Coordinates of C-alpha atoms in Angstrom, one line a residue:
Chain A
X193 CA -41.3 54.9 2.2
X194 CA -44.5 53.1 3.3
X195 CA -44.2 51.5 6.7
X196 CA -45.2 48.1 5.4
X197 CA -42.6 48.1 2.6
X198 CA -40.0 49.3 5.1
X199 CA -40.9 46.5 7.5
X200 CA -40.6 43.8 4.8
X201 CA -37.2 45.3 3.6
X202 CA -35.9 45.1 7.2
X203 CA -37.1 41.5 7.6
X204 CA -35.5 40.5 4.3
X205 CA -32.2 42.2 5.3
X206 CA -32.3 40.2 8.5
X207 CA -33.0 37.0 6.6
X208 CA -30.4 37.5 3.9
X209 CA -27.4 36.0 5.7
X210 CA -29.3 32.8 6.1
X211 CA -30.4 32.9 2.5
X212 CA -26.8 33.3 1.3
X213 CA -25.6 30.4 3.4
X214 CA -28.3 28.2 2.0
X215 CA -27.9 29.2 -1.6
X216 CA -24.1 29.5 -1.8
X217 CA -23.4 25.7 -2.3
X218 CA -26.1 25.6 -5.0
X219 CA -24.6 28.5 -6.8
X220 CA -21.1 27.0 -6.8
X221 CA -22.6 23.6 -7.9
X222 CA -24.5 25.2 -10.8
X223 CA -21.7 27.5 -12.1
X224 CA -19.2 24.7 -12.0
X225 CA -21.6 22.3 -13.7
X226 CA -22.2 24.5 -16.7
X227 CA -18.6 25.8 -17.1
X228 CA -16.2 24.6 -19.8
X229 CA -13.7 22.1 -18.4
X230 CA -10.6 24.3 -18.9
X231 CA -12.2 27.1 -16.8
X232 CA -12.6 25.0 -13.7
X233 CA -9.4 26.0 -11.9
X234 CA -8.9 29.6 -12.9
X235 CA -7.1 31.7 -10.3
X236 CA -8.3 33.9 -8.6
X237 CA -11.7 32.0 -8.7
X238 CA -14.6 33.9 -10.3
X239 CA -18.3 33.4 -10.8
X240 CA -18.2 34.3 -14.5
X241 CA -17.3 32.0 -17.4
X242 CA -17.1 32.2 -21.2
X243 CA -20.0 29.9 -22.3
X244 CA -22.8 27.8 -21.0
X245 CA -21.9 24.2 -21.5
X246 CA -25.2 22.3 -21.2
X247 CA -23.3 19.4 -22.9
X248 CA -21.6 18.7 -19.6
X249 CA -24.8 17.1 -18.4
X250 CA -25.1 14.8 -21.3
X251 CA -21.4 13.8 -21.1
X252 CA -21.7 13.2 -17.4
X253 CA -24.9 11.1 -17.8
X254 CA -23.0 8.7 -20.1
X255 CA -19.6 8.7 -18.4
X256 CA -20.8 8.3 -14.8
X257 CA -23.6 5.8 -15.5
X258 CA -25.9 8.4 -14.0
X259 CA -29.2 6.8 -15.3
X260 CA -28.6 3.5 -13.5
X261 CA -27.7 5.2 -10.2
X262 CA -30.8 7.4 -10.6
X263 CA -33.0 4.4 -11.0
X264 CA -31.3 2.6 -8.1
X265 CA -31.9 5.7 -5.8
X266 CA -35.5 5.9 -6.9
X267 CA -36.1 2.2 -6.4
X268 CA -34.6 2.3 -2.9
X269 CA -36.3 5.6 -1.8
X270 CA -39.7 4.8 -3.2
X271 CA -39.9 1.3 -1.9
X272 CA -38.5 2.1 1.5
X273 CA -40.9 5.0 1.9
X274 CA -43.8 2.8 0.8
X275 CA -42.8 0.0 3.2
X276 CA -42.3 2.4 6.1
X277 CA -45.8 3.9 5.5
X278 CA -47.5 0.6 5.1
X279 CA -46.1 -0.6 8.4
X280 CA -46.3 2.7 10.3
X281 CA -50.0 3.4 9.6
X282 CA -51.4 0.5 11.6
X283 CA -48.8 1.1 14.4
X284 CA -49.6 4.8 14.6
X285 CA -53.4 4.1 14.5
X286 CA -53.1 1.7 17.4
X287 CA -51.0 4.1 19.3
X288 CA -53.5 6.9 18.8
X289 CA -56.7 5.0 19.2
X290 CA -56.2 2.0 21.6
X291 CA -55.0 1.6 25.2
X292 CA -52.7 -1.3 25.6
X293 CA -50.1 -2.3 28.2
X294 CA -46.6 -1.1 27.4
X295 CA -47.8 1.8 25.2
X296 CA -45.7 4.4 27.0
X297 CA -42.7 2.1 27.0
X298 CA -43.1 1.5 23.2
X299 CA -43.3 5.2 22.6
X300 CA -40.1 5.8 24.6
X301 CA -38.4 3.0 22.7
X302 CA -39.3 4.7 19.4
X303 CA -37.8 7.9 20.5
X304 CA -34.7 6.2 21.8
X305 CA -34.0 4.5 18.5
X306 CA -33.7 8.0 17.1
X307 CA -30.9 8.9 19.4
X308 CA -28.6 6.3 17.9
X309 CA -26.5 7.3 14.9
X310 CA -26.8 4.9 12.0
X311 CA -23.0 4.8 11.8
X312 CA -22.9 3.0 15.2
X313 CA -25.2 0.3 13.8
X314 CA -23.5 -0.1 10.4
X315 CA -21.3 -3.0 11.4
X316 CA -24.1 -4.9 13.0
X317 CA -26.4 -4.3 10.1
X318 CA -23.8 -5.4 7.7
X319 CA -23.3 -8.7 9.5
X320 CA -27.1 -9.1 9.6
X321 CA -27.3 -8.6 5.8
X322 CA -24.4 -11.0 5.3
X323 CA -26.3 -13.6 7.3
X324 CA -29.4 -12.9 5.2
X325 CA -27.4 -13.1 2.0
X326 CA -28.5 -9.6 1.1
X327 CA -25.2 -7.8 0.7
X328 CA -24.9 -6.1 -2.6
X329 CA -28.6 -6.2 -3.0
X330 CA -30.7 -3.0 -3.2
X331 CA -33.4 -4.6 -1.1
X332 CA -31.1 -4.6 1.9
X333 CA -31.2 -0.8 1.7
X334 CA -35.0 -0.8 1.3
X335 CA -35.3 -2.8 4.5
X336 CA -32.8 -0.7 6.6
X337 CA -34.0 2.6 5.4
X338 CA -37.6 1.6 6.1
X339 CA -36.6 0.4 9.6
X340 CA -34.7 3.6 10.3
X341 CA -37.5 5.8 9.1
X342 CA -40.3 4.0 10.9
X343 CA -39.7 5.4 14.4
X344 CA -40.1 8.9 12.9
X345 CA -43.0 8.0 10.6
X346 CA -44.9 6.3 13.4
X347 CA -44.3 9.2 15.8
X348 CA -45.3 11.8 13.2
X349 CA -48.4 9.9 12.0
X350 CA -49.6 9.1 15.5
X351 CA -49.6 12.8 16.5
X352 CA -51.6 13.7 13.4
X353 CA -54.0 10.7 13.8
X354 CA -54.8 11.9 17.3
X355 CA -56.1 15.2 15.9
X356 CA -58.7 13.3 13.7
X357 CA -61.9 13.3 15.7
X358 CA -62.9 9.8 16.9
X359 CA -66.5 10.8 16.4
X360 CA -66.0 10.5 12.6
X361 CA -65.2 6.8 12.9
X362 CA -67.9 6.2 15.4
X363 CA -70.4 7.9 13.1
X364 CA -69.2 5.5 10.3
X365 CA -69.6 2.5 12.5
X366 CA -73.2 3.5 13.3
X367 CA -73.8 4.1 9.6
X368 CA -72.9 0.5 9.2
X369 CA -69.2 0.4 8.4
X370 CA -66.8 -2.2 9.8
X371 CA -63.6 -1.1 11.5
X372 CA -61.7 -1.8 8.3
X373 CA -64.2 0.1 6.1
X374 CA -64.2 3.1 8.3
X375 CA -60.5 3.1 8.3
X376 CA -60.2 3.0 4.5
X377 CA -63.2 5.2 3.6
X378 CA -63.2 7.8 6.4
X379 CA -59.9 7.8 8.4
X380 CA -57.2 7.4 5.8
X381 CA -58.5 10.0 3.3
X382 CA -58.4 12.5 6.2
X383 CA -54.9 11.4 7.1
X384 CA -53.5 12.1 3.6
X385 CA -51.8 15.3 4.6
X386 CA -49.9 13.5 7.4
X387 CA -49.0 10.6 5.1
X388 CA -47.7 13.1 2.5
X389 CA -45.5 14.9 4.9
X390 CA -44.2 11.7 6.3
X391 CA -43.6 10.3 2.8
X392 CA -41.6 13.4 1.9
X393 CA -39.3 13.1 4.9
X394 CA -38.9 9.4 4.4
X395 CA -38.1 9.8 0.7
X396 CA -35.6 12.5 1.3
X397 CA -33.9 10.4 4.0
X398 CA -33.6 7.5 1.6
X399 CA -32.5 9.7 -1.3
X400 CA -29.7 11.3 0.7
X401 CA -28.5 8.3 2.7
X402 CA -24.8 7.6 2.1
X403 CA -23.1 5.5 4.9
X404 CA -25.4 2.4 4.7
X405 CA -25.4 2.5 0.9
X406 CA -21.6 2.6 0.8
X407 CA -21.4 -0.3 3.2
X408 CA -24.0 -2.6 1.7
X409 CA -23.5 -2.1 -2.0
X410 CA -20.3 -3.4 -3.5
X411 CA -20.8 -3.4 -7.2
X412 CA -21.0 -0.1 -9.1
X413 CA -24.1 -1.3 -11.0
X414 CA -26.1 -1.1 -7.8
X415 CA -24.7 2.2 -6.5
X416 CA -27.2 4.8 -5.5
X417 CA -26.7 8.4 -6.5
X418 CA -24.8 9.6 -3.4
X419 CA -22.4 6.7 -3.7
X420 CA -22.1 7.1 -7.4
X421 CA -21.2 10.8 -7.2
X422 CA -18.8 10.0 -4.3
X423 CA -17.1 7.4 -6.5
X424 CA -16.4 10.1 -9.0
X425 CA -14.3 12.0 -6.4
X426 CA -12.8 9.4 -4.1
X427 CA -9.7 7.4 -5.0
X428 CA -9.2 9.0 -8.4
X429 CA -6.2 10.6 -10.0
X430 CA -8.2 13.0 -11.9
X431 CA -11.6 14.4 -10.7
X432 CA -13.9 15.7 -13.4
X433 CA -15.4 18.4 -11.2
X434 CA -17.8 19.7 -13.8
X435 CA -19.3 16.2 -14.1
X436 CA -19.5 15.8 -10.3
X437 CA -21.3 19.1 -10.0
X438 CA -23.6 18.3 -12.9
X439 CA -24.5 15.1 -11.2
X440 CA -25.2 16.8 -7.9
X441 CA -27.4 19.4 -9.6
X442 CA -29.4 16.6 -11.3
X443 CA -29.6 14.6 -8.1
X444 CA -31.5 17.4 -6.3
X445 CA -34.1 17.6 -9.0
X446 CA -36.3 14.5 -8.0
X447 CA -36.4 15.7 -4.4
X448 CA -37.6 19.1 -5.7
X449 CA -40.3 17.4 -7.8
X450 CA -41.5 15.1 -5.0
X451 CA -41.7 18.1 -2.7
X452 CA -43.6 20.4 -5.0
X453 CA -46.0 17.5 -5.9
X454 CA -46.8 16.6 -2.3
X455 CA -46.7 20.1 -0.8
X456 CA -50.4 20.7 -1.6
X457 CA -51.3 18.0 0.9
X458 CA -49.4 19.9 3.5
X459 CA -52.2 22.3 3.7
X460 CA -54.2 21.0 6.6
X461 CA -57.5 22.3 5.4
X462 CA -59.0 18.8 5.0
X463 CA -60.3 18.2 8.5
X464 CA -62.1 21.6 8.7
X465 CA -65.8 21.4 8.8
X466 CA -65.8 17.8 10.1
X467 CA -66.7 18.8 13.6
X468 CA -67.7 22.2 14.8
Chain B
X1251 CA -89.3 1.3 15.4
X1252 CA -88.5 -0.5 18.6
X1253 CA -88.5 -0.1 22.3
X1254 CA -85.3 0.2 24.4
X1255 CA -84.9 -1.4 27.7
X1256 CA -82.0 -0.6 30.0
X1257 CA -81.8 -3.1 32.8
X1258 CA -79.4 -2.7 35.8
X1259 CA -76.8 -1.2 33.5
X1260 CA -73.5 -0.4 35.1
X1261 CA -70.3 1.1 33.7
X1262 CA -66.9 1.2 35.2
X1263 CA -63.7 2.7 33.9
X1264 CA -61.1 0.6 35.8
X1265 CA -61.9 1.0 39.4
X1266 CA -64.1 4.1 38.8
X1267 CA -67.8 3.3 38.6
X1268 CA -69.6 5.9 36.6
X1269 CA -73.0 4.3 36.1
X1270 CA -74.6 2.5 39.0
X1271 CA -77.4 0.1 38.0
X1272 CA -79.6 2.2 35.8
X1273 CA -83.1 1.0 34.7
X1274 CA -85.0 2.9 32.0
X1275 CA -87.7 1.6 29.7
X1276 CA -88.2 3.6 26.5
X1277 CA -91.4 2.7 24.8
X1278 CA -91.9 2.4 21.1
X1279 CA -92.4 5.8 19.4
X1280 CA -91.5 7.6 22.6
X1281 CA -89.2 10.6 22.9
X1282 CA -87.1 10.2 26.1
X1283 CA -84.7 12.9 27.2
X1284 CA -81.8 12.1 29.5
X1285 CA -80.9 15.2 31.4
X1286 CA -78.4 16.0 34.2
X1287 CA -75.4 18.0 35.0
X1288 CA -72.0 17.5 33.2
X1289 CA -70.4 14.2 34.2
X1290 CA -73.6 12.5 35.4
X1291 CA -73.2 9.7 33.0
X1292 CA -75.9 10.5 30.5
X1293 CA -73.7 10.6 27.4
X1294 CA -71.9 7.4 28.5
X1295 CA -75.3 5.7 28.8
X1296 CA -76.3 6.9 25.3
X1297 CA -73.0 5.7 23.9
X1298 CA -73.6 2.3 25.6
X1299 CA -77.0 2.1 23.8
X1300 CA -75.2 3.0 20.6
X1301 CA -72.5 0.3 21.2
X1302 CA -69.7 2.8 21.4
X1303 CA -68.9 1.9 25.0
X1304 CA -68.9 -1.6 26.4
X1305 CA -71.4 -2.5 29.1
X1306 CA -69.8 -3.5 32.5
X1307 CA -73.0 -5.0 33.9
X1308 CA -76.7 -5.4 33.2
X1309 CA -78.2 -5.5 29.8
X1310 CA -79.6 -3.3 27.0
X1311 CA -82.4 -4.6 24.9
X1312 CA -83.4 -3.0 21.6
X1313 CA -86.7 -4.4 20.3
X1314 CA -86.5 -7.8 21.8
X1315 CA -82.8 -8.4 21.3
X1316 CA -80.2 -8.1 23.9
X1317 CA -77.5 -6.0 22.2
X1318 CA -74.7 -6.1 24.9
X1319 CA -72.3 -7.7 22.5
X1320 CA -73.7 -6.5 19.2
X1321 CA -71.4 -4.0 17.3
X1322 CA -72.9 -0.6 16.6
X1323 CA -73.4 -1.3 12.9
X1324 CA -75.7 -4.2 13.6
X1325 CA -77.9 -2.4 16.2
X1326 CA -79.9 -0.6 13.6
X1327 CA -79.7 2.8 15.3
X1328 CA -78.9 6.3 14.0
X1329 CA -77.1 8.8 16.0
X1330 CA -76.6 12.6 15.9
X1331 CA -73.4 13.7 17.5
X1332 CA -72.8 16.8 19.5
X1333 CA -70.2 18.0 17.0
X1334 CA -72.1 16.6 14.0
X1335 CA -69.2 14.3 12.9
X1336 CA -69.8 14.9 9.2
X1337 CA -67.3 13.3 6.9
X1338 CA -65.3 16.4 5.7
X1339 CA -64.1 14.8 2.4
X1340 CA -67.6 13.9 1.2
X1341 CA -70.3 16.1 -0.3
X1342 CA -73.5 16.6 1.7
X1343 CA -75.2 14.1 -0.6
X1344 CA -72.5 11.5 0.1
X1345 CA -72.6 12.2 3.8
X1346 CA -76.3 11.5 3.9
X1347 CA -76.2 8.5 1.5
X1348 CA -73.1 6.9 3.1
X1349 CA -75.0 4.4 5.2
X1350 CA -77.2 3.2 2.3
X1351 CA -74.1 2.9 0.1
X1352 CA -72.5 0.7 2.7
X1353 CA -75.6 -1.5 2.7
X1354 CA -75.2 -1.7 -1.1
X1355 CA -78.7 -0.3 -1.9
X1356 CA -79.4 0.5 -5.6
X1357 CA -78.4 4.0 -6.7
X1358 CA -82.0 5.2 -7.5
X1359 CA -83.1 4.2 -4.0
X1360 CA -80.2 6.1 -2.3
X1361 CA -81.0 9.1 -4.4
X1362 CA -84.7 9.0 -3.6
X1363 CA -84.1 8.6 0.2
X1364 CA -81.5 11.3 0.3
X1365 CA -83.8 13.6 -1.6
X1366 CA -86.7 12.9 0.7
X1367 CA -84.6 13.6 3.8
X1368 CA -83.2 16.8 2.1
X1369 CA -86.7 17.8 1.4
X1370 CA -87.8 17.4 5.0
X1371 CA -84.8 19.4 6.3
X1372 CA -84.6 22.0 3.5
X1373 CA -81.2 20.9 2.4
X1374 CA -81.7 20.5 -1.4
X1375 CA -79.6 23.5 -2.3
X1376 CA -76.6 22.3 -0.4
X1377 CA -76.3 18.7 -1.5
X1378 CA -73.2 19.3 -3.7
X1379 CA -71.4 21.3 -1.1
X1380 CA -68.9 20.0 1.4
X1381 CA -69.5 20.3 5.2
X1382 CA -66.9 23.1 5.5
X1383 CA -69.1 25.3 3.3
X1384 CA -72.1 25.1 5.6
X1385 CA -73.1 27.1 8.6
X1386 CA -73.5 25.4 12.0
X1387 CA -77.2 25.1 11.8
X1388 CA -77.0 23.6 8.3
X1389 CA -74.4 21.1 9.4
X1390 CA -76.6 20.2 12.3
X1391 CA -79.4 19.5 9.8
X1392 CA -77.2 17.4 7.7
X1393 CA -76.3 15.3 10.7
X1394 CA -80.1 14.9 11.3
X1395 CA -80.5 14.0 7.6
X1396 CA -77.9 11.3 7.8
X1397 CA -79.9 9.7 10.6
X1398 CA -83.2 10.2 8.8
X1399 CA -82.3 8.3 5.6
X1400 CA -81.7 5.2 7.6
X1401 CA -85.2 4.4 8.8
X1402 CA -83.4 3.2 11.9
X1403 CA -85.2 1.5 14.9
X1404 CA -83.9 4.1 17.4
X1405 CA -82.6 7.6 17.1
X1406 CA -80.0 8.7 19.5
X1407 CA -79.1 12.4 20.0
X1408 CA -76.0 13.4 21.9
X1409 CA -76.5 17.1 22.9
X1410 CA -77.1 18.0 19.2
X1411 CA -78.0 21.6 19.8
X1412 CA -75.2 22.6 22.3
X1413 CA -73.0 24.0 19.5
X1414 CA -75.6 26.3 18.1
X1415 CA -76.3 29.9 19.1
X1416 CA -79.2 30.5 21.4
X1417 CA -81.7 31.6 18.8
X1418 CA -81.0 28.8 16.4
X1419 CA -81.1 26.3 19.3
X1420 CA -84.8 27.3 19.9
X1421 CA -85.6 26.9 16.2
X1422 CA -84.0 23.5 15.9
X1423 CA -85.6 22.4 19.1
X1424 CA -89.0 23.0 17.6
X1425 CA -87.9 21.4 14.3
X1426 CA -86.7 18.2 16.0
X1427 CA -89.9 18.0 18.0
X1428 CA -92.1 18.5 14.9
X1429 CA -90.0 15.9 13.1
X1430 CA -90.6 13.4 15.9
X1431 CA -94.3 14.1 15.9
X1432 CA -94.4 13.3 12.2
X1433 CA -92.1 10.3 12.1
X1434 CA -92.7 8.9 15.6
X1435 CA -89.3 7.3 15.7
X1436 CA -88.2 6.0 19.1
X1437 CA -85.7 8.6 20.3
X1438 CA -83.3 9.0 23.2
X1439 CA -82.0 12.5 23.5
X1440 CA -79.2 13.6 25.9
X1441 CA -78.9 17.2 27.0
X1442 CA -77.7 19.2 30.0
X1443 CA -80.2 21.9 29.2
X1444 CA -83.3 21.4 31.3
X1445 CA -85.4 23.7 29.1
X1446 CA -84.7 21.5 26.1
X1447 CA -85.7 18.5 28.2
X1448 CA -88.9 20.1 29.4
X1449 CA -90.0 21.2 25.9
X1450 CA -89.1 18.2 23.9
X1451 CA -89.6 15.1 26.0
X1452 CA -92.5 12.7 26.3
X1453 CA -90.7 11.6 29.4
X1454 CA -87.6 12.9 31.2
X1455 CA -85.0 10.9 32.9
X1456 CA -83.1 13.1 35.4
X1457 CA -79.7 11.7 36.1
X1458 CA -77.1 12.6 38.7
X1459 CA -73.8 11.0 39.6
X1460 CA -74.5 7.9 37.5
X1461 CA -77.9 7.2 39.0
X1462 CA -81.5 7.9 37.9
X1463 CA -83.1 10.5 40.2
X1464 CA -86.5 10.4 38.7
X1465 CA -88.4 9.4 35.5
X1466 CA -91.6 11.0 34.4
X1467 CA -93.5 13.4 32.1
X1468 CA -92.0 16.9 32.1
X1469 CA -94.8 18.6 34.1
X1470 CA -95.1 15.7 36.5
X1471 CA -91.4 16.1 37.4
X1472 CA -91.8 19.9 37.5
X1473 CA -94.9 19.8 39.7
X1474 CA -93.9 17.0 42.1
X1475 CA -90.1 16.4 42.1
X1476 CA -89.1 13.3 44.0
X1477 CA -86.1 14.9 45.7
X1478 CA -84.1 18.1 46.2
X1479 CA -81.9 17.4 43.2
X1480 CA -84.8 17.1 40.7
X1481 CA -86.5 20.1 42.3
X1482 CA -83.4 22.2 42.0
X1483 CA -82.4 21.0 38.5
X1484 CA -85.7 21.6 36.6
X1485 CA -87.0 25.1 36.2
X1486 CA -85.2 28.3 35.5
X1487 CA -84.7 30.3 37.7
X1488 CA -84.5 27.3 39.9
X1489 CA -86.6 26.5 42.9
X1490 CA -85.9 28.4 46.2
X1491 CA -84.9 26.3 49.1
X1492 CA -85.3 27.4 52.8
X1493 CA -84.1 25.2 55.6
X1494 CA -85.8 25.1 59.0
X1495 CA -87.5 23.0 61.7
X1496 CA -90.9 21.6 61.0
X1497 CA -93.7 22.2 63.5
X1498 CA -97.3 21.1 63.2
X1499 CA -100.0 22.2 65.6
X1500 CA -103.6 21.1 64.7
X1501 CA -104.2 21.7 61.0
X1502 CA -101.5 24.4 60.8
X1503 CA -97.9 23.7 60.1
X1504 CA -94.9 26.1 60.2
X1505 CA -91.3 26.1 59.3
X1506 CA -89.1 27.7 62.0
X1507 CA -86.1 29.3 60.4
X1508 CA -82.8 30.1 62.1
X1509 CA -83.6 33.8 62.2
X1510 CA -86.9 33.0 64.0
X1511 CA -89.2 33.6 61.1
X1512 CA -92.1 31.2 60.9
X1513 CA -93.1 30.2 57.4
X1514 CA -96.4 28.6 56.5
X1515 CA -95.9 25.1 55.0
X1516 CA -98.2 22.2 54.1
X1517 CA -99.4 20.1 57.0
X1518 CA -97.2 17.0 56.9
X1519 CA -97.4 14.3 59.5
X1520 CA -96.6 15.2 63.1
X1521 CA -93.8 12.6 63.0
X1522 CA -91.8 15.3 61.3
X1523 CA -92.2 17.7 64.3
X1524 CA -88.8 19.3 65.3
X1525 CA -87.0 17.6 62.4
X1526 CA -85.0 19.7 59.9
X1527 CA -86.8 19.9 56.6
X1528 CA -86.3 22.0 53.4
X1529 CA -89.1 24.1 52.0
X1530 CA -89.1 24.4 48.2
X1531 CA -91.0 27.1 46.4
X1532 CA -90.8 28.0 42.8
X1533 CA -90.1 31.7 41.9
X1534 CA -93.4 32.0 40.0
X1535 CA -95.4 30.7 43.0
X1536 CA -94.3 33.6 45.2
X1537 CA -96.8 36.5 45.2
X1538 CA -97.0 39.9 46.6
X1539 CA -98.9 39.8 49.9
X1540 CA -101.5 42.4 51.0
X1541 CA -100.3 45.1 53.4
X1542 CA -99.8 43.8 56.9
X1543 CA -99.7 40.1 55.8
X1544 CA -97.2 37.8 54.3
X1545 CA -93.5 37.4 55.1
X1546 CA -91.2 40.4 55.2
X1547 CA -88.5 40.5 52.5
X1548 CA -86.0 43.0 51.4
X1549 CA -85.4 43.6 47.7
X1550 CA -81.8 42.9 46.7
X1551 CA -81.6 42.8 42.9
X1552 CA -84.2 43.4 40.2
X1553 CA -83.7 41.7 36.7
X1554 CA -86.2 42.5 34.1
X1555 CA -86.3 39.9 31.3
X1556 CA -89.0 41.6 29.2
X1557 CA -91.7 39.1 29.7
X1558 CA -91.2 38.9 33.5
X1559 CA -89.2 40.6 36.2
X1560 CA -87.0 38.4 38.4
X1561 CA -86.6 39.9 41.9
X1562 CA -84.0 38.6 44.3
X1563 CA -85.0 39.2 47.9
X1564 CA -83.7 38.5 51.4
X1565 CA -86.3 36.4 53.1
X1566 CA -85.9 34.5 56.4
X1567 CA -82.1 34.9 56.1
X1568 CA -82.0 33.3 52.6
X1569 CA -81.7 34.8 49.2
X1570 CA -84.9 34.0 47.4
X1571 CA -85.9 34.6 43.8
X1572 CA -89.4 35.6 42.8
X1573 CA -90.8 36.0 39.3
X1574 CA -93.6 38.4 38.5
X1575 CA -95.4 39.0 35.2
X1576 CA -96.6 42.4 36.5
X1577 CA -94.0 45.2 36.2
X1578 CA -93.6 46.1 39.9
X1579 CA -91.4 49.2 40.3
X1580 CA -89.2 47.6 43.0
X1581 CA -86.0 49.4 44.1
X1582 CA -83.1 47.7 45.8
X1583 CA -83.5 47.9 49.6
X1584 CA -87.2 48.2 49.4
X1585 CA -89.2 46.3 52.0
X1586 CA -92.0 44.1 50.6
X1587 CA -94.1 41.3 51.9
X1588 CA -94.4 37.9 50.0
X1589 CA -96.7 35.0 50.3
X1590 CA -97.4 31.7 48.6
X1591 CA -100.2 29.3 47.9
X1592 CA -99.6 26.5 50.4
X1593 CA -100.6 23.8 47.9
X1594 CA -97.8 24.8 45.5
X1595 CA -94.9 24.5 47.8
X1596 CA -92.9 21.3 48.5
X1597 CA -91.3 19.9 51.6
X1598 CA -88.1 17.7 51.5
X1599 CA -86.4 15.8 54.2
X1600 CA -83.1 17.7 54.8
X1601 CA -81.2 14.5 55.7
X1602 CA -82.1 12.4 52.7
X1603 CA -83.3 15.1 50.2
X1604 CA -86.5 13.0 49.6
X1605 CA -89.9 14.6 49.2
X1606 CA -92.1 14.5 52.2

């Protein structure tokens, strides 16, 4: 055997336990989702089944009101991500470019907010939303998700912004650009990779969030996907496991799409050649 | 084009003062080089002219306008940065045309100007490429081109050649000088390389620790440096310094070194008698004395550079460098005798460093 092949086989063998742990839930999810209903609880459990029931997905879509929950999740994740980015970019820019009193304290504060679990804050947030009259309103989730994500997005953007040479903006000012023009025409295009990564994280956080969505949203019309799928399991006499699993399989699809669409921006090649 | 006047300019970062009341007048069409060791404040001064640093005291005048509070974009200057600062997401054409685009000039005009600059700098084949696809020298040229299209009043250069390899640096040096001779744009050029300063400047400003040490034409500074710092900074290999006590008797003057050697020096005033002074002699002004004359020296190291040989010798207890264009076959340890033309050596006050 060639040494190179041998080496990669050994590496894969070492990696395989991790791969199994990660892929196992997906495998269970998938084989349950496409199984006929009466083969769900065979004993002893087995991977195989008699036929592919793609129809489970269509049935699930209608029965669980999946479309509406999908839309709600998209609404909340996209808007909260956009809001977090719009507010974080100026904050991160100021942190990376300007000196101002309290900068260190502000940074520590950002980090500290990350140490608190959302569950600790749920009650307070709920009361806040009651006071604002926003309970049972998807926008309450948009606000809270954006707020929770911002500490991370500011931190992340700031560290990338600091790697963009200041000279580029200075060159633009000398070329006749205002601060705003240099920001829009020179700085932000170079910050796209950072914004993409941050957006992915923020989107996934919003997409997967459960506790706040369960607390703030009361009517099933406004459920986001995690809550909707949960409602198919919790407090029921009969759980349609093949529908639950079909729902979870579908729920992972948008994240995969967002990730593969934005991952090309992850390549940091953009800033090469700017300065020596 | 315009002149630049720097009057009593100061700069402090908090309590730390980095520029102490600098005065420089750059005439219209002149090429002035600010030179000095790292941290002497030359780049800070340039950035203050550009408007990228605030001015803590004094004033800067471009043309006849005080620009202390004018933002960079309204100063009508062009600047070439040390690391080029090309916009990586734009083509070379867009990089060069960016300033004109911001000024909302018509497209044909932008095209004509960029083409003209590209023509001067031999950049036409690269206009569609991105900066990442160019070599260091080409990027440097694009940075120059970006400045050229502007017809700015003043060109500022912040160590533009320091990222290039030695050979390319010499080529670009000549190119920049030729360009200036052709366009006659008022230019302020910052470098720490004294050869760049000597070869390119109409006038050199030597800076040290936030102060101007001397201003003058390159050869003027080289031939009569105002103080020890300027004398030691300009010239490579640098000037030799030998400390000793001054003694004048009649028309003859000597420097008495610690080891008892008496060196011939120019006859300064008798007021300097018995005071400690520093003799400065450039390596190329040392010559091989005839047998039985001159000052005894022992060869230490011989470094042939091709055009010359640089010989380091032990002379009057100091290590001294001599440059010869003849190929003397010296060996380490060899005893030789050196002399100098008394008109070509310099005397400095050891206490203040000033020229006597």
